[in-house]
mmCIF file of C-alpha atoms in Angstrom:
data_model
loop_
_atom_site.group_PDB
_atom_site.id
_atom_site.type_symbol
_atom_site.label_atom_id
_atom_site.label_comp_id
_atom_site.label_asym_id
_atom_site.label_seq_id
_atom_site.Cartn_x
_atom_site.Cartn_y
_atom_site.Cartn_z
ATOM 1 C CA MET E 1 -18.178 323.442 12.196
ATOM 2 C CA GLU E 2 -20.073 321.790 15.003
ATOM 3 C CA ASP E 3 -22.659 319.107 14.413
ATOM 4 C CA ASP E 4 -25.640 321.287 15.040
ATOM 5 C CA TYR E 5 -28.545 320.251 12.834
ATOM 6 C CA TYR E 6 -29.160 323.876 11.920
ATOM 7 C CA SER E 7 -25.516 324.758 11.276
ATOM 8 C CA ILE E 8 -25.043 325.977 7.717
ATOM 9 C CA GLU E 9 -21.310 325.333 8.031
ATOM 10 C CA SER E 10 -21.971 321.739 8.831
ATOM 11 C CA ILE E 11 -24.208 321.346 5.777
ATOM 12 C CA LEU E 12 -21.633 323.031 3.537
ATOM 13 C CA ALA E 13 -18.863 320.811 4.837
ATOM 14 C CA GLU E 14 -20.964 317.741 4.081
ATOM 15 C CA ASN E 15 -21.533 318.907 0.553
ATOM 16 C CA GLN E 16 -17.997 318.041 -0.538
ATOM 17 C CA LYS E 17 -17.735 315.001 -2.767
ATOM 18 C CA ILE E 18 -15.642 311.981 -2.061
ATOM 19 C CA GLN E 19 -14.813 309.117 -4.313
ATOM 20 C CA CYS E 20 -16.494 305.833 -3.491
ATOM 21 C CA THR E 21 -15.913 302.425 -5.002
ATOM 22 C CA PHE E 22 -19.105 300.407 -5.006
ATOM 23 C CA LYS E 23 -18.898 296.830 -3.834
ATOM 24 C CA ILE E 24 -22.242 295.752 -5.238
ATOM 25 C CA ASP E 25 -24.497 296.476 -8.186
ATOM 26 C CA VAL E 26 -27.086 299.142 -7.603
ATOM 27 C CA PRO E 27 -29.865 299.092 -10.184
ATOM 28 C CA ASP E 28 -31.396 302.280 -11.556
ATOM 29 C CA MET E 29 -29.022 304.654 -9.784
ATOM 30 C CA GLY E 30 -26.635 305.413 -12.633
ATOM 31 C CA HIS E 31 -27.688 309.080 -12.635
ATOM 32 C CA LEU E 32 -25.703 309.626 -9.431
ATOM 33 C CA ASP E 33 -22.538 309.770 -11.465
ATOM 34 C CA GLY E 34 -24.132 312.038 -14.028
ATOM 35 C CA GLY E 35 -23.492 309.455 -16.737
ATOM 36 C CA ASN E 36 -25.848 307.697 -19.085
ATOM 37 C CA GLU E 37 -25.456 304.307 -17.456
ATOM 38 C CA ARG E 38 -28.639 302.883 -16.058
ATOM 39 C CA ASP E 39 -27.144 300.934 -13.184
ATOM 40 C CA ILE E 40 -24.147 301.325 -10.929
ATOM 41 C CA LYS E 41 -21.928 298.320 -11.391
ATOM 42 C CA ALA E 42 -19.806 296.800 -8.658
ATOM 43 C CA LEU E 43 -16.228 298.167 -8.587
ATOM 44 C CA SER E 44 -17.219 301.322 -10.425
ATOM 45 C CA LYS E 45 -15.923 304.572 -8.959
ATOM 46 C CA VAL E 46 -18.479 307.266 -8.292
ATOM 47 C CA GLN E 47 -18.137 310.738 -6.763
ATOM 48 C CA VAL E 48 -20.864 311.125 -4.185
ATOM 49 C CA PRO E 49 -21.453 313.916 -1.686
ATOM 50 C CA LEU E 50 -20.342 313.149 1.812
ATOM 51 C CA TRP E 51 -23.828 313.166 3.269
ATOM 52 C CA MET E 52 -24.771 310.332 0.970
ATOM 53 C CA ALA E 53 -21.514 308.507 1.417
ATOM 54 C CA TYR E 54 -22.209 307.917 5.118
ATOM 55 C CA ILE E 55 -25.027 305.518 4.549
ATOM 56 C CA LEU E 56 -23.272 303.741 1.687
ATOM 57 C CA ILE E 57 -20.179 303.163 3.741
ATOM 58 C CA TYR E 58 -21.888 302.174 6.949
ATOM 59 C CA SER E 59 -24.107 299.733 5.071
ATOM 60 C CA ASP E 60 -21.008 298.272 3.470
ATOM 61 C CA TYR E 61 -22.204 299.025 -0.070
ATOM 62 C CA ALA E 62 -19.080 300.972 -0.908
ATOM 63 C CA ASP E 63 -15.525 301.867 0.080
ATOM 64 C CA PHE E 64 -14.058 305.316 -0.143
ATOM 65 C CA THR E 65 -10.655 306.782 -0.811
ATOM 66 C CA ILE E 66 -9.230 309.671 1.193
ATOM 67 C CA PRO E 67 -10.069 312.757 -0.874
ATOM 68 C CA PRO E 68 -7.338 314.925 -2.441
ATOM 69 C CA PRO E 69 -7.488 317.775 0.158
ATOM 70 C CA PHE E 70 -6.027 315.290 2.646
ATOM 71 C CA SER E 71 -3.712 313.363 0.349
ATOM 72 C CA ALA E 72 -0.171 312.487 1.295
ATOM 73 C CA ARG E 73 1.109 315.360 -0.830
ATOM 74 C CA VAL E 74 -0.956 317.926 1.028
ATOM 75 C CA ARG E 75 -0.007 316.392 4.354
ATOM 76 C CA SER E 76 3.690 316.641 3.703
ATOM 77 C CA ALA E 77 3.243 320.231 2.544
ATOM 78 C CA LEU E 78 1.408 320.981 5.788
ATOM 79 C CA ASN E 79 4.133 319.291 7.732
ATOM 80 C CA ALA E 80 6.800 321.379 6.080
ATOM 81 C CA GLU E 81 5.109 324.761 6.550
ATOM 82 C CA ALA E 82 1.443 324.824 7.436
ATOM 83 C CA ARG E 83 1.186 328.550 6.834
ATOM 84 C CA SER E 84 2.104 328.371 3.173
ATOM 85 C CA VAL E 85 -0.629 325.924 2.216
ATOM 86 C CA ARG E 86 -3.727 327.574 0.812
ATOM 87 C CA LEU E 87 -6.540 325.662 2.432
ATOM 88 C CA SER E 88 -9.225 327.554 0.553
ATOM 89 C CA ASN E 89 -7.852 326.228 -2.731
ATOM 90 C CA LEU E 90 -8.182 322.672 -1.528
ATOM 91 C CA VAL E 91 -11.885 322.776 -0.801
ATOM 92 C CA GLY E 92 -13.134 325.597 -2.981
ATOM 93 C CA GLN E 93 -13.923 329.201 -2.138
ATOM 94 C CA ALA E 94 -15.209 329.651 1.425
ATOM 95 C CA GLY E 95 -14.660 325.942 1.834
ATOM 96 C CA LEU E 96 -14.467 324.317 5.217
ATOM 97 C CA TRP E 97 -11.304 322.283 5.185
ATOM 98 C CA TYR E 98 -11.407 321.532 8.895
ATOM 99 C CA GLY E 99 -15.084 320.668 8.858
ATOM 100 C CA PHE E 100 -14.629 318.358 5.894
ATOM 101 C CA GLY E 101 -11.592 316.765 7.511
ATOM 102 C CA ARG E 102 -13.468 316.116 10.679
ATOM 103 C CA MET E 103 -16.246 314.353 8.829
ATOM 104 C CA ILE E 104 -13.789 312.171 6.973
ATOM 105 C CA MET E 105 -12.158 311.438 10.309
ATOM 106 C CA ARG E 106 -15.458 310.069 11.581
ATOM 107 C CA LEU E 107 -15.606 307.595 8.712
ATOM 108 C CA LEU E 108 -12.151 306.218 9.380
ATOM 109 C CA ASN E 109 -10.968 303.539 11.752
ATOM 110 C CA ASP E 110 -9.178 304.331 14.963
ATOM 111 C CA ASP E 111 -5.544 304.521 13.902
ATOM 112 C CA VAL E 112 -6.092 306.318 10.635
ATOM 113 C CA ALA E 113 -8.571 308.638 12.296
ATOM 114 C CA LYS E 114 -6.043 309.471 14.989
ATOM 115 C CA GLU E 115 -3.506 310.333 12.325
ATOM 116 C CA MET E 116 -6.038 312.508 10.562
ATOM 117 C CA SER E 117 -6.945 314.261 13.778
ATOM 118 C CA ASP E 118 -3.272 314.949 14.463
ATOM 119 C CA VAL E 119 -2.869 316.495 11.032
ATOM 120 C CA LEU E 120 -5.915 318.719 11.552
ATOM 121 C CA VAL E 121 -4.939 319.802 15.051
ATOM 122 C CA LYS E 122 -1.337 320.485 14.147
ATOM 123 C CA THR E 123 -2.312 322.514 11.091
ATOM 124 C CA PHE E 124 -4.819 324.532 13.058
ATOM 125 C CA ARG E 125 -2.376 325.308 15.844
ATOM 126 C CA ASP E 126 0.414 326.182 13.449
ATOM 127 C CA ARG E 127 -1.745 328.600 11.534
ATOM 128 C CA LEU E 128 -3.686 330.161 14.378
ATOM 129 C CA PRO E 129 -1.075 332.694 15.615
ATOM 130 C CA GLU E 130 -0.635 334.018 12.094
ATOM 131 C CA VAL E 131 -4.411 334.357 11.642
ATOM 132 C CA ILE E 132 -4.773 336.314 14.872
ATOM 133 C CA ASP E 133 -1.667 338.425 14.255
ATOM 134 C CA GLN E 134 -2.975 339.554 10.925
ATOM 135 C CA ALA E 135 -6.445 340.175 12.296
ATOM 136 C CA GLN E 136 -5.023 342.389 15.029
ATOM 137 C CA HIS E 137 -2.784 344.157 12.588
ATOM 138 C CA PHE E 138 -5.701 344.972 10.337
ATOM 139 C CA ALA E 139 -7.862 346.065 13.218
ATOM 140 C CA SER E 140 -5.317 348.699 14.193
ATOM 141 C CA VAL E 141 -4.559 349.794 10.664
ATOM 142 C CA HIS E 142 -8.184 350.556 9.912
ATOM 143 C CA ALA E 143 -8.959 352.034 13.283
ATOM 144 C CA SER E 144 -6.161 354.561 13.316
ATOM 145 C CA SER E 145 -6.008 355.970 9.831
ATOM 146 C CA ALA E 146 -6.769 355.303 6.195
ATOM 147 C CA ASP E 147 -3.312 354.040 5.436
ATOM 148 C CA SER E 148 -2.935 353.362 1.743
ATOM 149 C CA GLY E 149 -0.198 350.779 2.141
ATOM 150 C CA VAL E 150 -2.588 348.443 3.904
ATOM 151 C CA GLY E 151 -2.077 345.356 1.785
ATOM 152 C CA GLY E 152 1.124 344.257 3.464
ATOM 153 C CA ASP E 153 3.556 342.149 1.533
ATOM 154 C CA ASN E 154 2.646 339.447 -0.874
ATOM 155 C CA ALA E 155 3.126 336.489 1.449
ATOM 156 C CA THR E 156 0.680 337.748 4.067
ATOM 157 C CA MET E 157 -1.860 338.528 1.390
ATOM 158 C CA LEU E 158 -1.573 335.027 -0.026
ATOM 159 C CA PHE E 159 -2.009 333.648 3.463
ATOM 160 C CA ARG E 160 -5.199 335.620 3.951
ATOM 161 C CA GLU E 161 -6.600 334.417 0.675
ATOM 162 C CA GLY E 162 -5.780 330.868 1.672
ATOM 163 C CA LEU E 163 -7.780 330.922 4.896
ATOM 164 C CA ASP E 164 -10.447 328.280 5.244
ATOM 165 C CA GLY E 165 -13.976 329.187 6.370
ATOM 166 C CA THR E 166 -13.354 328.442 10.028
ATOM 167 C CA GLU E 167 -10.223 330.555 10.063
ATOM 168 C CA ARG E 168 -12.036 333.382 8.367
ATOM 169 C CA GLU E 169 -14.551 333.342 11.153
ATOM 170 C CA LEU E 170 -11.777 333.537 13.746
ATOM 171 C CA PHE E 171 -10.134 336.334 11.821
ATOM 172 C CA ALA E 172 -13.352 338.347 11.918
ATOM 173 C CA LEU E 173 -13.860 337.678 15.623
ATOM 174 C CA ALA E 174 -10.343 338.757 16.526
ATOM 175 C CA GLN E 175 -10.489 341.816 14.325
ATOM 176 C CA ASP E 176 -13.795 342.952 15.786
ATOM 177 C CA SER E 177 -12.789 342.527 19.368
ATOM 178 C CA THR E 178 -9.406 344.179 18.909
ATOM 179 C CA ARG E 179 -11.000 347.094 17.142
ATOM 180 C CA ARG E 180 -13.582 347.549 19.867
ATOM 181 C CA THR E 181 -10.994 347.490 22.641
ATOM 182 C CA LYS E 182 -8.719 349.820 20.776
ATOM 183 C CA ARG E 183 -11.485 352.291 20.196
ATOM 184 C CA TRP E 184 -12.266 352.297 23.891
ATOM 185 C CA TYR E 185 -8.638 352.962 24.800
ATOM 186 C CA GLU E 186 -8.337 355.779 22.343
ATOM 187 C CA THR E 187 -11.517 357.750 22.905
ATOM 188 C CA SER E 188 -11.768 360.061 25.807
ATOM 189 C CA GLU E 189 -15.322 360.395 26.998
ATOM 190 C CA ARG E 190 -14.899 363.424 29.092
ATOM 191 C CA GLY E 191 -17.472 365.224 27.028
ATOM 192 C CA ARG E 192 -20.083 362.571 27.633
ATOM 193 C CA ARG E 193 -19.544 362.573 31.367
ATOM 194 C CA SER E 194 -19.896 366.239 32.042
ATOM 195 C CA MET V 1 -30.264 334.842 19.304
ATOM 196 C CA ALA V 2 -30.851 338.434 18.450
ATOM 197 C CA LEU V 3 -27.495 339.783 19.598
ATOM 198 C CA PRO V 4 -24.915 340.410 16.868
ATOM 199 C CA THR V 5 -22.232 337.717 16.794
ATOM 200 C CA PRO V 6 -19.354 339.701 18.310
ATOM 201 C CA LEU V 7 -21.441 340.607 21.347
ATOM 202 C CA ARG V 8 -22.508 337.069 22.170
ATOM 203 C CA ALA V 9 -19.177 335.968 23.514
ATOM 204 C CA SER V 10 -18.132 339.014 25.467
ATOM 205 C CA VAL V 11 -19.264 342.324 26.851
ATOM 206 C CA THR V 12 -18.169 345.672 25.462
ATOM 207 C CA PRO V 13 -15.320 347.689 26.976
ATOM 208 C CA ALA V 14 -17.825 350.378 27.942
ATOM 209 C CA GLU V 15 -19.772 347.853 29.992
ATOM 210 C CA LEU V 16 -16.602 346.786 31.764
ATOM 211 C CA GLU V 17 -15.917 350.412 32.531
ATOM 212 C CA LEU V 18 -19.369 350.687 34.062
ATOM 213 C CA ILE V 19 -18.698 347.666 36.268
ATOM 214 C CA ALA V 20 -15.330 349.048 37.329
ATOM 215 C CA SER V 21 -16.987 352.331 38.259
ATOM 216 C CA GLU V 22 -18.537 350.608 41.263
ATOM 217 C CA GLN V 23 -15.105 350.349 42.861
ATOM 218 C CA LEU V 24 -14.245 352.726 45.640
ATOM 219 C CA VAL V 25 -11.701 355.477 45.308
ATOM 220 C CA GLU V 26 -10.484 358.017 47.821
ATOM 221 C CA ILE V 27 -11.352 361.647 47.309
ATOM 222 C CA VAL V 28 -10.813 364.884 49.147
ATOM 223 C CA PRO V 29 -14.203 366.586 48.997
ATOM 224 C CA LEU V 30 -14.441 370.340 48.569
ATOM 225 C CA VAL V 31 -18.097 370.517 49.612
ATOM 226 C CA ALA V 32 -19.834 369.212 52.698
ATOM 227 C CA MET V 33 -22.566 366.639 52.342
ATOM 228 C CA GLU V 34 -24.432 364.461 54.797
ATOM 229 C CA ARG V 35 -24.282 360.681 54.513
ATOM 230 C CA THR V 36 -26.526 359.881 51.587
ATOM 231 C CA ALA V 37 -28.167 356.613 50.568
ATOM 232 C CA PHE V 38 -27.826 355.470 46.951
ATOM 233 C CA ILE V 39 -29.066 352.267 45.357
ATOM 234 C CA SER V 40 -25.635 350.673 45.678
ATOM 235 C CA GLY V 41 -25.126 351.791 49.270
ATOM 236 C CA ALA V 42 -24.698 354.774 51.519
ATOM 237 C CA TYR V 43 -21.666 357.010 51.078
ATOM 238 C CA GLY V 44 -20.388 359.964 52.995
ATOM 239 C CA PRO V 45 -20.565 362.059 55.013
ATOM 240 C CA LEU V 46 -18.306 364.455 53.127
ATOM 241 C CA ARG V 47 -16.440 366.832 55.432
ATOM 242 C CA PRO V 48 -14.061 368.975 53.368
ATOM 243 C CA PRO V 49 -10.548 368.441 54.637
ATOM 244 C CA THR V 50 -11.091 364.759 55.455
ATOM 245 C CA LYS V 51 -10.558 362.030 52.872
ATOM 246 C CA CYS V 52 -13.526 359.879 52.047
ATOM 247 C CA LYS V 53 -14.143 356.713 50.026
ATOM 248 C CA VAL V 54 -16.778 356.864 47.332
ATOM 249 C CA PRO V 55 -17.469 354.852 44.188
ATOM 250 C CA ILE V 56 -15.681 355.964 41.039
ATOM 251 C CA TRP V 57 -18.915 357.038 39.351
ATOM 252 C CA MET V 58 -19.582 359.424 42.203
ATOM 253 C CA ALA V 59 -16.006 360.671 42.238
ATOM 254 C CA THR V 60 -16.141 361.456 38.500
ATOM 255 C CA ASN V 61 -19.408 363.257 38.950
ATOM 256 C CA LEU V 62 -18.099 365.396 41.805
ATOM 257 C CA LYS V 63 -14.803 365.977 40.054
ATOM 258 C CA LEU V 64 -16.471 367.287 36.913
ATOM 259 C CA LYS V 65 -18.373 369.740 39.061
ATOM 260 C CA LYS V 66 -15.062 370.694 40.705
ATOM 261 C CA LYS V 67 -16.330 369.542 44.067
ATOM 262 C CA CYS V 68 -13.537 367.149 44.951
ATOM 263 C CA ARG V 69 -9.955 366.102 44.270
ATOM 264 C CA VAL V 70 -9.181 362.483 43.505
ATOM 265 C CA VAL V 71 -6.515 360.768 45.607
ATOM 266 C CA PRO V 72 -4.649 358.481 43.181
ATOM 267 C CA PRO V 73 -4.842 354.792 44.158
ATOM 268 C CA ASP V 74 -1.533 353.462 45.493
ATOM 269 C CA TRP V 75 -0.829 351.536 42.304
ATOM 270 C CA LEU V 76 -1.473 354.430 39.938
ATOM 271 C CA ASN V 77 1.815 356.298 40.152
ATOM 272 C CA VAL V 78 5.042 356.414 38.206
ATOM 273 C CA GLU V 79 7.220 354.374 40.618
ATOM 274 C CA PHE V 80 4.800 351.479 40.980
ATOM 275 C CA LEU V 81 4.121 351.253 37.260
ATOM 276 C CA GLU V 82 7.812 351.458 36.404
ATOM 277 C CA GLY V 83 8.438 348.538 38.730
ATOM 278 C CA ARG V 84 5.680 346.548 37.075
ATOM 279 C CA LEU V 85 6.954 347.384 33.615
ATOM 280 C CA THR V 86 10.402 346.054 34.506
ATOM 281 C CA GLN V 87 8.789 342.870 35.827
ATOM 282 C CA GLU V 88 6.671 342.638 32.736
ATOM 283 C CA THR V 89 9.609 342.867 30.378
ATOM 284 C CA SER V 90 12.011 340.715 32.359
ATOM 285 C CA GLU V 91 9.769 337.855 33.507
ATOM 286 C CA ALA V 92 7.765 335.378 31.486
ATOM 287 C CA GLY V 93 4.515 335.520 33.447
ATOM 288 C CA PHE V 94 2.072 338.387 33.777
ATOM 289 C CA SER V 95 2.828 340.675 36.682
ATOM 290 C CA GLU V 96 0.214 341.178 39.324
ATOM 291 C CA MET V 97 -2.004 344.166 38.598
ATOM 292 C CA PRO V 98 -5.378 345.120 40.048
ATOM 293 C CA PHE V 99 -7.989 343.131 38.112
ATOM 294 C CA ARG V 100 -9.650 346.194 36.606
ATOM 295 C CA PHE V 101 -6.616 348.456 36.409
ATOM 296 C CA ALA V 102 -7.116 349.400 32.769
ATOM 297 C CA GLU V 103 -10.661 350.687 33.314
ATOM 298 C CA VAL V 104 -9.954 352.476 36.598
ATOM 299 C CA ALA V 105 -6.795 354.102 35.267
ATOM 300 C CA LYS V 106 -8.514 355.306 32.130
ATOM 301 C CA VAL V 107 -11.502 356.803 33.910
ATOM 302 C CA LEU V 108 -9.415 358.565 36.540
ATOM 303 C CA LEU V 109 -6.879 359.894 34.064
ATOM 304 C CA ASP V 110 -9.709 361.044 31.835
ATOM 305 C CA VAL V 111 -11.543 363.107 34.395
ATOM 306 C CA ALA V 112 -8.838 364.077 36.868
ATOM 307 C CA PRO V 113 -5.484 364.413 35.112
ATOM 308 C CA ASP V 114 -4.715 367.459 37.279
ATOM 309 C CA ASP V 115 -4.775 365.309 40.442
ATOM 310 C CA PHE V 116 -1.878 363.154 39.251
ATOM 311 C CA PRO V 117 1.708 364.344 39.549
ATOM 312 C CA ASN V 118 2.738 363.208 36.074
ATOM 313 C CA PRO V 119 -0.269 362.074 34.009
ATOM 314 C CA ASP V 120 1.478 361.805 30.659
ATOM 315 C CA LYS V 121 4.230 359.650 32.066
ATOM 316 C CA ILE V 122 1.621 357.422 33.720
ATOM 317 C CA ARG V 123 -0.279 357.117 30.467
ATOM 318 C CA SER V 124 2.761 356.112 28.514
ATOM 319 C CA LEU V 125 3.775 353.604 31.199
ATOM 320 C CA LEU V 126 0.312 352.069 31.119
ATOM 321 C CA LYS V 127 0.549 351.814 27.361
ATOM 322 C CA ASP V 128 3.939 350.086 27.576
ATOM 323 C CA ILE V 129 2.641 347.651 30.161
ATOM 324 C CA ARG V 130 -0.363 346.899 28.009
ATOM 325 C CA GLU V 131 1.780 346.214 24.976
ATOM 326 C CA ALA V 132 4.149 343.978 26.915
ATOM 327 C CA ARG V 133 1.189 342.009 28.221
ATOM 328 C CA GLN V 134 -0.370 341.742 24.787
ATOM 329 C CA ALA V 135 2.778 340.145 23.477
ATOM 330 C CA LYS V 136 2.475 337.574 26.239
ATOM 331 C CA SER V 137 -1.127 336.708 25.567
ATOM 332 C CA ARG V 138 -0.082 336.144 21.994
ATOM 333 C CA GLU V 139 2.412 333.583 23.276
ATOM 334 C CA GLY V 140 -0.485 331.943 25.075
ATOM 335 C CA LEU V 141 -2.193 331.516 21.748
ATOM 336 C CA SER V 142 0.462 329.129 20.513
ATOM 337 C CA LYS V 143 0.082 327.044 23.665
ATOM 338 C CA LEU V 144 -3.653 326.781 23.180
ATOM 339 C CA ASP V 145 -5.126 323.325 23.445
ATOM 340 C CA HIS V 146 -8.670 322.042 23.484
ATOM 341 C CA SER V 147 -9.287 321.772 27.183
ATOM 342 C CA GLU V 148 -7.537 324.463 29.143
ATOM 343 C CA LEU V 149 -5.338 327.507 29.051
ATOM 344 C CA SER V 150 -3.763 329.088 32.063
ATOM 345 C CA LEU V 151 -2.764 332.742 31.909
ATOM 346 C CA PRO V 152 -2.630 333.852 35.541
ATOM 347 C CA ASN V 153 -2.978 337.541 36.418
ATOM 348 C CA LEU V 154 -4.641 338.437 33.175
ATOM 349 C CA CYS V 155 -6.895 341.427 33.733
ATOM 350 C CA SER V 156 -10.519 341.976 32.860
ATOM 351 C CA MET V 157 -9.980 344.167 29.814
ATOM 352 C CA GLU V 158 -7.395 341.786 28.407
ATOM 353 C CA ILE V 159 -9.545 338.743 29.027
ATOM 354 C CA ASN V 160 -12.401 340.472 27.341
ATOM 355 C CA GLU V 161 -10.325 341.304 24.317
ATOM 356 C CA ILE V 162 -9.074 337.800 23.680
ATOM 357 C CA ARG V 163 -12.156 335.926 24.835
ATOM 358 C CA PRO V 164 -14.151 335.738 21.579
ATOM 359 C CA PHE V 165 -11.485 334.142 19.458
ATOM 360 C CA PHE V 166 -9.850 332.096 22.193
ATOM 361 C CA ILE V 167 -13.061 330.270 23.002
ATOM 362 C CA ARG V 168 -13.869 329.814 19.331
ATOM 363 C CA ALA V 169 -10.408 328.438 18.648
ATOM 364 C CA MET V 170 -10.684 326.092 21.612
ATOM 365 C CA GLY V 171 -14.085 324.976 20.366
ATOM 366 C CA VAL V 172 -12.611 324.147 16.982
ATOM 367 C CA LEU V 173 -9.787 322.218 18.604
ATOM 368 C CA THR V 174 -12.268 320.246 20.685
ATOM 369 C CA ASP V 175 -13.989 319.250 17.480
ATOM 370 C CA LEU V 176 -10.759 318.269 15.793
ATOM 371 C CA VAL V 177 -9.244 316.237 18.600
ATOM 372 C CA LYS V 178 -10.169 312.620 18.271
ATOM 373 C CA GLU V 179 -12.423 311.486 21.087
ATOM 374 C CA ALA V 180 -11.013 308.720 23.237
ATOM 375 C CA GLN V 181 -13.926 306.325 22.738
ATOM 376 C CA PRO V 182 -14.468 304.994 19.192
ATOM 377 C CA GLN V 183 -17.528 306.268 17.435
ATOM 378 C CA GLN V 184 -17.442 303.770 14.600
ATOM 379 C CA ASP V 185 -20.074 301.409 15.909
ATOM 380 C CA ALA V 186 -22.847 303.984 15.931
ATOM 381 C CA PRO V 187 -23.752 304.875 12.360
#
């Protein structure tokens, strides 16, 4: 998630494609779009990975459109009930919706970027308690007994499947730490002491 | 780093227990011993009918050899804990407990249940208090923002439990919040 050069998450988040509209002709680069064209013509729309889009946009060779995971439709769905949106579907399996969003945010101008940041922050805060709740629930279920009815109801399962990569990481952290603490509370170490 | 991820952010409960074991507790010794120097300090002398303060690790050791009785700390009894539980369930904030109460209570109840008037009741009270407090730290989660979070009177074991994901979540929020100064001019 962070900008660390060595962060795999950061590289994965940059690997998402966004749609760019070229403002100028670029000779001999038609293969970027996977087509048979030899050149990229001005005003043609090309999907390029985000890491390449940076330089195109900053050099004013191209414009970009806000990608579908952050479209108005998704935003209003998030606004209505952040917990029922499946973030993982928006950016692919193990995708990094927040990481991607943050990189798009960097490309935008102040006002739009602020709006984007608000969407990201609000979504994260709305979803966080549910992520942690479920993590803690699962920590105790597995620690105490092999309960067969573990799955919970359908809605919570859908929520878990919809977690984005960053949330998955938090889920694992919370689950681990809860499990460790719980184990400590429950074991008596009288035997070890004597 | 070579440490596994979950251990990078926090220490294990067992380590906290070790730290808490340096705290002093009152015992009634059943054997006599001269004042003895240990690495952490000198304790004693032990003169049987007189109470004496020793670290918890020493008290557990003596207790397991049946060479002392533990005097329960003044907060580890049914009345005090009942009072705290009422506070905990009626007020919004965390009630004031000794910082390492969870560790101390567990160790003492583990090794010296026969020195407490009503160990099972104490255990169940401690459990209730812990659950009430957990519910509150969950509330804190929804108030989380990128720069600070104030949960006064949270105790060491509780801090340790929530630390890994709280700091991660705050880190994510820091990344998501738009910085005040524009970054556009530095491609």
